[in-house]
Coordinates of C-alpha atoms and ligand atoms in Angstrom, one line a residue:
X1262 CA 23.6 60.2 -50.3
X1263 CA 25.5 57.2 -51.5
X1264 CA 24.9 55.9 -55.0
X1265 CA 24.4 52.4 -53.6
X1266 CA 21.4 54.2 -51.4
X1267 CA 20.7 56.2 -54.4
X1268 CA 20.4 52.6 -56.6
X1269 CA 18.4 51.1 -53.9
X1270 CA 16.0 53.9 -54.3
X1271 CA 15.6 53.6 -57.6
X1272 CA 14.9 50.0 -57.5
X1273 CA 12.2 50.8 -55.0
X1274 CA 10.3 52.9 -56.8
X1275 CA 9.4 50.9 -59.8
X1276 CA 6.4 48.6 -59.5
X1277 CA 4.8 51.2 -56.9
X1278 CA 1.2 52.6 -57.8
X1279 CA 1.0 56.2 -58.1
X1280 CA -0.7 58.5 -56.9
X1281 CA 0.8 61.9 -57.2
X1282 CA -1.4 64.5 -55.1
X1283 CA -2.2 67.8 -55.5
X1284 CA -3.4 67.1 -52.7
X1285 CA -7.1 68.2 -51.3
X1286 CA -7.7 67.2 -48.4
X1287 CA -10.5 64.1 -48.9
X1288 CA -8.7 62.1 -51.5
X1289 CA -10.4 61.6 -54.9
X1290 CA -9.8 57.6 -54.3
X1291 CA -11.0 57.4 -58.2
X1292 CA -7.9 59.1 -59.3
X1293 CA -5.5 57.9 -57.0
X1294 CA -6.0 54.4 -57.6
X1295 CA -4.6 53.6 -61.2
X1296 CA -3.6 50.3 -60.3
X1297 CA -3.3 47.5 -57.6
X1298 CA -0.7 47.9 -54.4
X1299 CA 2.5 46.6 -55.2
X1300 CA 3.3 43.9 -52.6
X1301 CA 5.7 45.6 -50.3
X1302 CA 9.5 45.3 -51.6
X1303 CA 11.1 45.3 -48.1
X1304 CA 10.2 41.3 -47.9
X1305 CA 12.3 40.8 -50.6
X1306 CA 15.2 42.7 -49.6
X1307 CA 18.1 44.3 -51.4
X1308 CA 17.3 47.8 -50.9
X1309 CA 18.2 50.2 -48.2
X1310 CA 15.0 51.8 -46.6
X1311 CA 16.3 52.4 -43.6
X1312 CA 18.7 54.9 -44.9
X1313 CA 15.9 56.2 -46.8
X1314 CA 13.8 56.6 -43.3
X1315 CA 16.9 58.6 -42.2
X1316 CA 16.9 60.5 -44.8
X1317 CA 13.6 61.6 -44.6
X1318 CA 13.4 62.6 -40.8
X1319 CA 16.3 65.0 -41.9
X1320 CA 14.6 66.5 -44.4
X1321 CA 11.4 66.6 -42.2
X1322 CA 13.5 68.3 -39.5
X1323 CA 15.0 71.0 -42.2
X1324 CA 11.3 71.9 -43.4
X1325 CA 10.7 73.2 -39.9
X1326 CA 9.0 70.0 -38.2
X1327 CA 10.6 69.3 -35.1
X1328 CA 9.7 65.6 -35.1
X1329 CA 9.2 63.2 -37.4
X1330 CA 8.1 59.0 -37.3
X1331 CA 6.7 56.8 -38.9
X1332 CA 3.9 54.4 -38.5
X1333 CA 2.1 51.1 -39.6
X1334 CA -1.6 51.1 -40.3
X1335 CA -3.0 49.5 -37.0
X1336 CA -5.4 51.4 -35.8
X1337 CA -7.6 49.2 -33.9
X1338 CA -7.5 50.0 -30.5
X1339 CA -8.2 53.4 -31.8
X1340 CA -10.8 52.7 -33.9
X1341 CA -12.9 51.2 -31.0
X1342 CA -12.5 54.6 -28.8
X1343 CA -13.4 56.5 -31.6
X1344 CA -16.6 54.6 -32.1
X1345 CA -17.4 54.3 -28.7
X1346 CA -17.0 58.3 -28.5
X1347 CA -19.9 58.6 -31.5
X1348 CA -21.6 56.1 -30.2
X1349 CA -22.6 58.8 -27.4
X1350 CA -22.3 61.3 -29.4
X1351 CA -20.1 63.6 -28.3
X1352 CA -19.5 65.2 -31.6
X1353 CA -21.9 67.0 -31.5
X1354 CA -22.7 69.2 -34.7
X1355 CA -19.1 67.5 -36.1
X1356 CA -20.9 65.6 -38.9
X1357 CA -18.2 65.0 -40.6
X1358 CA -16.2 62.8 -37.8
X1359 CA -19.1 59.9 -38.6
X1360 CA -19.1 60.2 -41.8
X1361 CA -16.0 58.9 -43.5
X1362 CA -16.9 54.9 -42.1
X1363 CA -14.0 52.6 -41.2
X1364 CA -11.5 55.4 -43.1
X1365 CA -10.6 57.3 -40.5
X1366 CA -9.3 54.6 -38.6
X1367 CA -7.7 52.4 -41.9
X1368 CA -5.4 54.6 -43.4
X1369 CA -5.5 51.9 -46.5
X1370 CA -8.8 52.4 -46.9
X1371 CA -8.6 56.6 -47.0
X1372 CA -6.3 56.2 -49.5
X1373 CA -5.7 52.6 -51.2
X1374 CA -1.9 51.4 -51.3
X1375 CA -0.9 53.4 -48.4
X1376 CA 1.8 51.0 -46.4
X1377 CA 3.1 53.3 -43.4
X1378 CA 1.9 56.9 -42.4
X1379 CA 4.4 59.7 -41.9
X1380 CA 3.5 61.8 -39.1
X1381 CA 5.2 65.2 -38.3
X1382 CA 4.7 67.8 -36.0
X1383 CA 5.3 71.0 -35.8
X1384 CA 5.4 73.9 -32.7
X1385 CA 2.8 76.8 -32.6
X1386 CA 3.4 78.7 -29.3
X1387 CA 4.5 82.0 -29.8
X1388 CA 6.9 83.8 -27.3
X1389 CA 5.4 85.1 -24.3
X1390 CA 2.0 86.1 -25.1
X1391 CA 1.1 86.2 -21.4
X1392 CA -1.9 83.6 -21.8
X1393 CA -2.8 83.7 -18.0
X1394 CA -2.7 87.1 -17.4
X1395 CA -5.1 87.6 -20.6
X1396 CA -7.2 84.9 -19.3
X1397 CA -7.8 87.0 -16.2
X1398 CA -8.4 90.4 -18.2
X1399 CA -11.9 89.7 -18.7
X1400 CA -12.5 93.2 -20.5
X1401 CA -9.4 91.3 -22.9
X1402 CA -10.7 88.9 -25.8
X1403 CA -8.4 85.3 -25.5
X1404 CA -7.6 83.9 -28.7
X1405 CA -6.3 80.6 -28.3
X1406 CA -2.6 80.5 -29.1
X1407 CA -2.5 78.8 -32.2
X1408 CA -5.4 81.2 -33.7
X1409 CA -3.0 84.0 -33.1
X1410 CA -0.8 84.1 -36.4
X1411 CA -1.5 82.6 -40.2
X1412 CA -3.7 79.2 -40.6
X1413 CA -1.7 76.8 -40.2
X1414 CA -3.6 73.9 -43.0
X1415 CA -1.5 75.6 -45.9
X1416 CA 1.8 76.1 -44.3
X1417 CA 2.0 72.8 -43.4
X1418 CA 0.7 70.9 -46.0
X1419 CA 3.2 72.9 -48.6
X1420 CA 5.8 71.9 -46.2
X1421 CA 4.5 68.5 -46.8
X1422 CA 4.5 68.5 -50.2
X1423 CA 7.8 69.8 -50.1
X1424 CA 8.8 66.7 -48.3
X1425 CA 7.1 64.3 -50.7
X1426 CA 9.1 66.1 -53.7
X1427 CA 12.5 65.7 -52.0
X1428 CA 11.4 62.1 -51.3
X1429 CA 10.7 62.2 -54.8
X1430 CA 13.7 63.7 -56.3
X1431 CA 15.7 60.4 -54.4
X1432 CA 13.9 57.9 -55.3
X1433 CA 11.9 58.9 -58.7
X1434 CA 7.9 58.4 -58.7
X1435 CA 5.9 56.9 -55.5
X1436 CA 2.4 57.2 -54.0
X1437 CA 1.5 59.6 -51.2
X1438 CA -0.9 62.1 -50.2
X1439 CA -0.3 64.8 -47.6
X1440 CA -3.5 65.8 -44.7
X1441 CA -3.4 68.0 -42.2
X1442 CA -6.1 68.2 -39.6
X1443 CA -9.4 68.4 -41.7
X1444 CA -9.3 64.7 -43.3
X1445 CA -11.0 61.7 -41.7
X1446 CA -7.1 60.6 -40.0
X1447 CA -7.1 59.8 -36.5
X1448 CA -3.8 62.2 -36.5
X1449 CA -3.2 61.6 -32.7
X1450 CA -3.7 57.8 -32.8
X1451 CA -0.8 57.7 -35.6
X1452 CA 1.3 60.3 -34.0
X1453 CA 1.1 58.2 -30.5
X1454 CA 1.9 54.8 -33.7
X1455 CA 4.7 56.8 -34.8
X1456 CA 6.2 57.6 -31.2
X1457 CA 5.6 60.8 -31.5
X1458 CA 4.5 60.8 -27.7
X1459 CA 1.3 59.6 -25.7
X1460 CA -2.4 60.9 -25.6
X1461 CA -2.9 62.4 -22.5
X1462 CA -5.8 62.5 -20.0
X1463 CA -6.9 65.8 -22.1
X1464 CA -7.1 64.4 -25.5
X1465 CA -4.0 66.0 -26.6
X1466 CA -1.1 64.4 -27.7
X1467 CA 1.9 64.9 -25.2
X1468 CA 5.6 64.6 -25.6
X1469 CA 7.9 65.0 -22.4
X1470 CA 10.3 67.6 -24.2
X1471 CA 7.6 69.4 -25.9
X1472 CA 4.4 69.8 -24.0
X1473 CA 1.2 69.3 -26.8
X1474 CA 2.0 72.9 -28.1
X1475 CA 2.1 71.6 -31.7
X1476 CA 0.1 70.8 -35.0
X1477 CA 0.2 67.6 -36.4
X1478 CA 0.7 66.6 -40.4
X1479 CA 0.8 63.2 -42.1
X1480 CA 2.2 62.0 -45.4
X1481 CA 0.5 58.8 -46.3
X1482 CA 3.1 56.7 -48.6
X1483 CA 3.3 53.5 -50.4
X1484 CA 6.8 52.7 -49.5
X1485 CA 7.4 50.1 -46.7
X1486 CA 9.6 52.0 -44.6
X1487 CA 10.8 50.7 -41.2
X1488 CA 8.5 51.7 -38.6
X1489 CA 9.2 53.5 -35.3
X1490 CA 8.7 52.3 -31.9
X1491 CA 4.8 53.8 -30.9
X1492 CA 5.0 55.5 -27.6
X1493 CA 3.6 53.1 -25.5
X1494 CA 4.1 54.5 -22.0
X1495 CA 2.3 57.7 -20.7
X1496 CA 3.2 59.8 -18.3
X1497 CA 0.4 61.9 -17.6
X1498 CA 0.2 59.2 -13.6
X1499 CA -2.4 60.9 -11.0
X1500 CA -1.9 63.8 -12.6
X1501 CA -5.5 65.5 -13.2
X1502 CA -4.9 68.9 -13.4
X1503 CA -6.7 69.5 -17.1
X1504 CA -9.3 67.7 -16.2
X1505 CA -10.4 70.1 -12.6
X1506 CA -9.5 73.3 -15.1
X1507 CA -11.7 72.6 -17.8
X1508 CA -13.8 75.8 -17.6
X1509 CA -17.1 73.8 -18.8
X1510 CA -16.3 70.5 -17.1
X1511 CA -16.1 68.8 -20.7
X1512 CA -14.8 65.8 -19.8
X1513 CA -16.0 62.4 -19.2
X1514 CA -13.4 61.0 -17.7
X1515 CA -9.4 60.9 -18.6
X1516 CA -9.3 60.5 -22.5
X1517 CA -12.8 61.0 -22.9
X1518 CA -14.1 64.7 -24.3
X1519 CA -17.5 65.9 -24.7
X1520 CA -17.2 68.3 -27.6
X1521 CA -20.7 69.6 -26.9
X1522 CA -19.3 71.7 -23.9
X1523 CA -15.8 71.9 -25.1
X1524 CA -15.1 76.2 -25.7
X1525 CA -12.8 75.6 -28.3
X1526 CA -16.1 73.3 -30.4
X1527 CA -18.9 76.1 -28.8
X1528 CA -17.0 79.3 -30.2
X1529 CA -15.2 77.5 -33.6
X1530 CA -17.4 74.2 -34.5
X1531 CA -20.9 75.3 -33.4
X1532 CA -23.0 76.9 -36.5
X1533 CA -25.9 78.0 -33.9
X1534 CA -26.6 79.8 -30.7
X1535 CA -24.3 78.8 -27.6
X1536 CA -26.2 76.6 -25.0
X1537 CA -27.5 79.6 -22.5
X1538 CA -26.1 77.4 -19.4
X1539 CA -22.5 77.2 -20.9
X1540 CA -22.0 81.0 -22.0
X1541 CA -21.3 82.5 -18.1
X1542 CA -18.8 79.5 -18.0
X1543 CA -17.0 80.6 -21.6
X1544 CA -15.5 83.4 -19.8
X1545 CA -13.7 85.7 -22.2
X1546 CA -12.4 82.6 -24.9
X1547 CA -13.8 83.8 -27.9
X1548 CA -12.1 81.6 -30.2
X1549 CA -11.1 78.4 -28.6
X1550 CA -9.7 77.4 -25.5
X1551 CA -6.1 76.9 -24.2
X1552 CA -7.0 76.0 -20.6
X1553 CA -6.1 72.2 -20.9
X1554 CA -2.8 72.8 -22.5
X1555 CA -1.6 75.9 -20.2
X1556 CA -2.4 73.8 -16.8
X1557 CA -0.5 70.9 -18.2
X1558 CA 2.7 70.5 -16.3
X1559 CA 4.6 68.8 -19.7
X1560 CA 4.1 72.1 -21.3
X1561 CA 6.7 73.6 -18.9
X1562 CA 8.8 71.8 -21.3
X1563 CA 7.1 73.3 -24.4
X1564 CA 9.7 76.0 -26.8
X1565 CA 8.5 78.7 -28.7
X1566 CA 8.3 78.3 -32.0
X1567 CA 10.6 80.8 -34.4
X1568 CA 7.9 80.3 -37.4
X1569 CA 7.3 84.2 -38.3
X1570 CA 3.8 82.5 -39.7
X1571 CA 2.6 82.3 -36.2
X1572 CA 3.6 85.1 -34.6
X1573 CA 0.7 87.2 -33.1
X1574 CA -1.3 89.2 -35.9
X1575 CA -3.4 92.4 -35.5
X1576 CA -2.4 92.4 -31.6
X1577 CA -4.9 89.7 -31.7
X1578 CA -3.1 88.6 -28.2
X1579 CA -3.7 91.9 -26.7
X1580 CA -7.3 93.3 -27.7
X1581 CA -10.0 94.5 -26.1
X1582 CA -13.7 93.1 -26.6
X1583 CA -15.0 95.6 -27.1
X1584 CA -12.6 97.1 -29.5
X1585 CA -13.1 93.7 -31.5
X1586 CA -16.8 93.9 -31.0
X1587 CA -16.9 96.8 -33.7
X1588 CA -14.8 95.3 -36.6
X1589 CA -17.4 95.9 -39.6
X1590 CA -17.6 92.5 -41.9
X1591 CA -15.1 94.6 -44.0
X1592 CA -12.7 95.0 -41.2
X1593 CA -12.9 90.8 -40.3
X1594 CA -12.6 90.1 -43.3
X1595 CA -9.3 91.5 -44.2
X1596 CA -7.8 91.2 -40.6
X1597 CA -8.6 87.5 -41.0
X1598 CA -7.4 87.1 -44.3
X1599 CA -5.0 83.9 -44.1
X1600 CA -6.2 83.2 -40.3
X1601 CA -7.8 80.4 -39.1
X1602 CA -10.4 83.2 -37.4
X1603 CA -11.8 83.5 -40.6
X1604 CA -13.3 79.6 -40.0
X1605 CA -16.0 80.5 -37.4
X1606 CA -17.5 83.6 -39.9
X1607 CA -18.5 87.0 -39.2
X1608 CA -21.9 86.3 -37.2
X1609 CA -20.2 83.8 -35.2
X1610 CA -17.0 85.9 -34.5
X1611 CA -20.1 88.5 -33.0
X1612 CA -21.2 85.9 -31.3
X1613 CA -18.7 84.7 -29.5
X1614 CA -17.3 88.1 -28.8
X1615 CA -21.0 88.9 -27.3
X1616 CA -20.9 86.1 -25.0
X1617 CA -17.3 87.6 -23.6
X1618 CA -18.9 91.0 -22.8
X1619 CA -21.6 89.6 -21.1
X1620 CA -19.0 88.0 -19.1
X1621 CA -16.9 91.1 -18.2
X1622 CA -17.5 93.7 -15.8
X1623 CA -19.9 96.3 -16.6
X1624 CA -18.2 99.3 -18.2
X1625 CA -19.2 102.0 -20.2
X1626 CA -16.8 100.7 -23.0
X1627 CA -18.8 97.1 -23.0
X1628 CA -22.5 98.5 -22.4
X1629 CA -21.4 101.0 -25.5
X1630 CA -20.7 98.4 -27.8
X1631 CA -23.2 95.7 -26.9
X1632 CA -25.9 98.6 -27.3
X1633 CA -24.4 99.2 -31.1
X1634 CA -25.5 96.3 -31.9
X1635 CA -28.7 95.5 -30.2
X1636 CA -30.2 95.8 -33.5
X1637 CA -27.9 94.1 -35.5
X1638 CA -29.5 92.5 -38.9
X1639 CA -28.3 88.9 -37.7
X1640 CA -30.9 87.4 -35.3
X1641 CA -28.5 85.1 -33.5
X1642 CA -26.1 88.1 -32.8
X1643 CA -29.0 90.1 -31.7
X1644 CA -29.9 87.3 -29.3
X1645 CA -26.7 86.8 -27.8
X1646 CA -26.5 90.6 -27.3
X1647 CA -29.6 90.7 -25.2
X1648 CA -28.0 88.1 -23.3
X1649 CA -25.3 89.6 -22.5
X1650 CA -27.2 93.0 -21.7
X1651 CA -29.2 91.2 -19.5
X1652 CA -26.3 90.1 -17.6
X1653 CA -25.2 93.3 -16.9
X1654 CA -28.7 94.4 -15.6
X1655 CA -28.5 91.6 -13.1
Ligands
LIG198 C1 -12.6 66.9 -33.8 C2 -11.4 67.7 -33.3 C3 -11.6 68.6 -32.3 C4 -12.9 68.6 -31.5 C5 -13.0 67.4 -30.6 C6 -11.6 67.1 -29.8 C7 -11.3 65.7 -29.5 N1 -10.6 65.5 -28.4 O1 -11.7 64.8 -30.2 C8 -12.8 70.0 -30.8 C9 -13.4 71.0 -31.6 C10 -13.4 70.0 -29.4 C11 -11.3 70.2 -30.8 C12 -10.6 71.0 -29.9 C13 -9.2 71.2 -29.9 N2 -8.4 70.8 -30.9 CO1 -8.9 69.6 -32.3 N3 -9.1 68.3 -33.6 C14 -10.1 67.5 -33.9 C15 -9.8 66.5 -35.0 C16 -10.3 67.1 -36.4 C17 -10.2 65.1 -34.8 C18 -9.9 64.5 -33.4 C19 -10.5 63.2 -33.2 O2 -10.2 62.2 -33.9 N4 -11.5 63.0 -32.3 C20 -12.1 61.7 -32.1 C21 -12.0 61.3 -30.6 C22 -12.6 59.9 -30.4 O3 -10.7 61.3 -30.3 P1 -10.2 61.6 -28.8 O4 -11.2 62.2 -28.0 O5 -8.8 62.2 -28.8 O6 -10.0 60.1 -28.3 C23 -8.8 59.4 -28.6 C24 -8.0 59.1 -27.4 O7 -8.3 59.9 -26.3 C25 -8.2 57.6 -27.1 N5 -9.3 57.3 -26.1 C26 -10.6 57.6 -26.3 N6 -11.3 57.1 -25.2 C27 -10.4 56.5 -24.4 C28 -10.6 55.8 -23.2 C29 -9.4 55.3 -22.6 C30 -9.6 54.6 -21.3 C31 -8.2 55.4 -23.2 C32 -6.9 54.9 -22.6 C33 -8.0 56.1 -24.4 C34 -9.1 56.6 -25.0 O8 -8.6 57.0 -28.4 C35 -9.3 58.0 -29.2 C36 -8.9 57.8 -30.6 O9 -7.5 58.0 -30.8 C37 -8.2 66.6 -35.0 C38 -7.5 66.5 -36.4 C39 -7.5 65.0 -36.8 N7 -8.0 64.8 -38.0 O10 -7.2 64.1 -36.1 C40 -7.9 68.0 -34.4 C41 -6.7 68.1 -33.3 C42 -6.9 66.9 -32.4 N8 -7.0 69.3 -32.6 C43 -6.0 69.9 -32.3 C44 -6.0 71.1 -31.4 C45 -4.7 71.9 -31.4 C46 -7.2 71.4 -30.7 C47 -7.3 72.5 -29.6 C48 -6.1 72.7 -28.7 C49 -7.6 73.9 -30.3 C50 -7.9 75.0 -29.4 N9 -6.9 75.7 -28.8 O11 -9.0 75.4 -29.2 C51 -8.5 72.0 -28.9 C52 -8.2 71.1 -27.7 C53 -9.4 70.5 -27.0 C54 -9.0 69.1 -26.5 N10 -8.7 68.9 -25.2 O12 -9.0 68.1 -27.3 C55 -4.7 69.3 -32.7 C56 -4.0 68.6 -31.5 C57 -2.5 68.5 -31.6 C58 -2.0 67.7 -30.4 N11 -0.9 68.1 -29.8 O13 -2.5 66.7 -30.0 C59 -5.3 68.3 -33.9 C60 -4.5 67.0 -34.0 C61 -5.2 69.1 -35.2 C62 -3.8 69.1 -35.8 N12 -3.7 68.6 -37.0 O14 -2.9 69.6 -35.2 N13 -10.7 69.5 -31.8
LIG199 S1 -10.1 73.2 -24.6 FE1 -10.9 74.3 -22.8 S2 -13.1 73.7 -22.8 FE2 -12.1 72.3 -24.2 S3 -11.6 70.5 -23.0 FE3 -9.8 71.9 -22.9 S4 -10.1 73.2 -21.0 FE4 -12.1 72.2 -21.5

């Protein structure tokens, strides 16, 4: 770096409010707020931020993201989808998306003194895990794709912290806070701010060299960095293909999902028993659902990712239900150590993987391991047995 870049920094960072994070996910707004926002320097000019900008995209690219921009705070269009999509409630059981107010959709007002929101993103598909061919092995349990290796919440968000410390180590001190997925963000609406790509007919954001085959990760920072071009155009034109596939029908219309019926919400989000009408329909997905994204003709375009983190674990890619089916709690519990399967719980995990032997083809194997556990101490696993016995009796 140049020391007249390396001066500007400096400059830059004094009068900011800090708000060094740790970082939790939900900010602890008390502590981050020490004192008023700084009016933004760049009006006043004399300082080089759009070196700085470069700077960071370089170091966001050497962490392991493969894209990085950066966004303003406008939100608005958002925000009125978002509240239109609770209105009906299509969250279902997902409290938690109502109940942060306008913060979801104002960055500022999630974390106070935030001026532009970095957002990264980073690949997840491992090589060739033969997705359709599992999906038509209905003896075979599907994981979805990025269940298959290490959660994905801590790797990232060190990665981001990493970022924020480098930022740190050029221009001294400044406010910022790292999410990743589990905050009230609207993480797509800023990616699309941040011209990361567009948000296709399934929800998903999309990028034409990278399919939707990727996490997102935001670093919320006070510094008033130039902001990228959002990507206004989409490309997704008659295209409906993930909307026909949907194996539940759980959309709407383009852009508009229905958690309720969404797999991916019935087999991760959902505490309770699976609607009776949906489970023939859940096929064997017993921890998500990939459907939209493998149909999608951008993710032709999608690489694998050479993270070791989420390479396939415990040949979750490759395992039988009913071979699943018999993990003791002692057994889940340490093959999911450091997975995001560990999210849905034990009972659930049964529960789901009930549901996808009631869906395969009678065997001995699959009428074995559903009878194990016809009496099994958990009522809702006992009830989603019988269900699934009863299918095969049909
Ligand atoms: C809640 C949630 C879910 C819910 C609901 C999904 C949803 N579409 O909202 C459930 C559990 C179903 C889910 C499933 C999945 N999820 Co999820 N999920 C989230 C979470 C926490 C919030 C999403 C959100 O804000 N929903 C609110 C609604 C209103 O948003 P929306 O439906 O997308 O609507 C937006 C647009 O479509 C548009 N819009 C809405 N209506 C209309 C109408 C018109 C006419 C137009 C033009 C636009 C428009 O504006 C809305 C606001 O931006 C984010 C993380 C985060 N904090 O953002 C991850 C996230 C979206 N999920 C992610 C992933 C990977 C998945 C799965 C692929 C996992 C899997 N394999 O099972 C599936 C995909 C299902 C799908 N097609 O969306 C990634 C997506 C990465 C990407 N490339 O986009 C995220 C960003 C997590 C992350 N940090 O990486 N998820
Ligand atoms: S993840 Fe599966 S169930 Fe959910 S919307 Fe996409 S295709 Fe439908």
């Amino acid at each position: 770096m140049s020391s007249n870049v390396w001066q500007n920094y400096t400059y830059l960072h004094r009068g900011f409010l800090f708000m060094h994070s740790p970082a939790p996910d939900i900010p602890t707004l008390g502590q981050a707020i020490k004192e008023p926002a700084a009016q933004p320097r760049a009006a006043t000019g004399g300082f080089d931020l759009a070196a700085l900008s470069l700077d960071i995209k370089e170091w966001g690219r050497e962490l392991g993201f493969q894209q990085v921009g950066i966004a303003g705070l406008d939100l608005a269009e958002h925000e009125q989808h978002l509240q239109r999509w609770l209105d009906a409630g299509y969250q279902g059981e997902m409290d938690y998306m109502a109940a942060h107010g306008r913060k979801r959709s104002h960055p500022d007002e999630l974390v106070p003194g935030t001026l532009r929101v970095i957002s990264l993103r980073m690949d997840y598909l491992p090589g060739d895990t033969e997705m359709s061919k599992r999906l038509s092995q209905p003896e075979t349990a599907y994981v979805s794709r990025y269940a298959l290796g290490r959660d994905y919440h801590k790797l990232i968000r060190k990665r981001l912290q990493q970022l924020a410390e480098r930022i740190q180590q050029a221009i001294g001190p400044f406010g910022y806070r790292a999410f990743v997925d589990s905050a009230p963000v609207l993480e797509k609406a800023i990616a699309q701010q941040a011209g990361l790509g567009w948000i296709g007919k399934n929800t998903l954001v999309l990028n034409r060299k990278a399919g939707s085959w990727f996490f997102l990760g935001e670093l919320f920072v006070d510094l008033p960095l130039p902001v990228d071009a959002p990507h206004v155009s989409e490309h997704c034109g008659s295209c409906n293909a993930c909307l026909d596939i949907c194996p539940t029908g759980a959309f709407v219309g383009p852009y508009v999902l229905d958690a309720r019926r969404c797999i991916s919400y019935l087999t991760i989000e959902l505490k309770g028993a699976i609607p009776v009408e949906l489970r023939p329909l859940i096929g064997n997905r017993v921890f998500g659902c990939d459907d939209c994204q493998i149909i999608c003709p951008w993710n032709r375009f999608a690489r694998p990712t050479s993270q070791g983190d989420f390479q396939p674990r415990h040949q979750l890619d490759n395992s039988e239900l009913a071979q699943l089916f018999r993990w003791t709690e002692e057994e889940f519990l340490s093959r999911t150590e450091g997975s995001p399967l560990r999210r849905t719980g034990y009972q659930n995990w049964l529960r789901n993987l009930a549901v996808g032997l009631g869906n395969a083809p009678s065997s001995i194997p699959v009428l074995e391991a559903l009878e194990a556990r016809r009496d099994d101490p958990s009522e809702l696993v006992r009830e989603h047995v019988t269900w699934a016995l009863a299918q095969h009796q049909q």
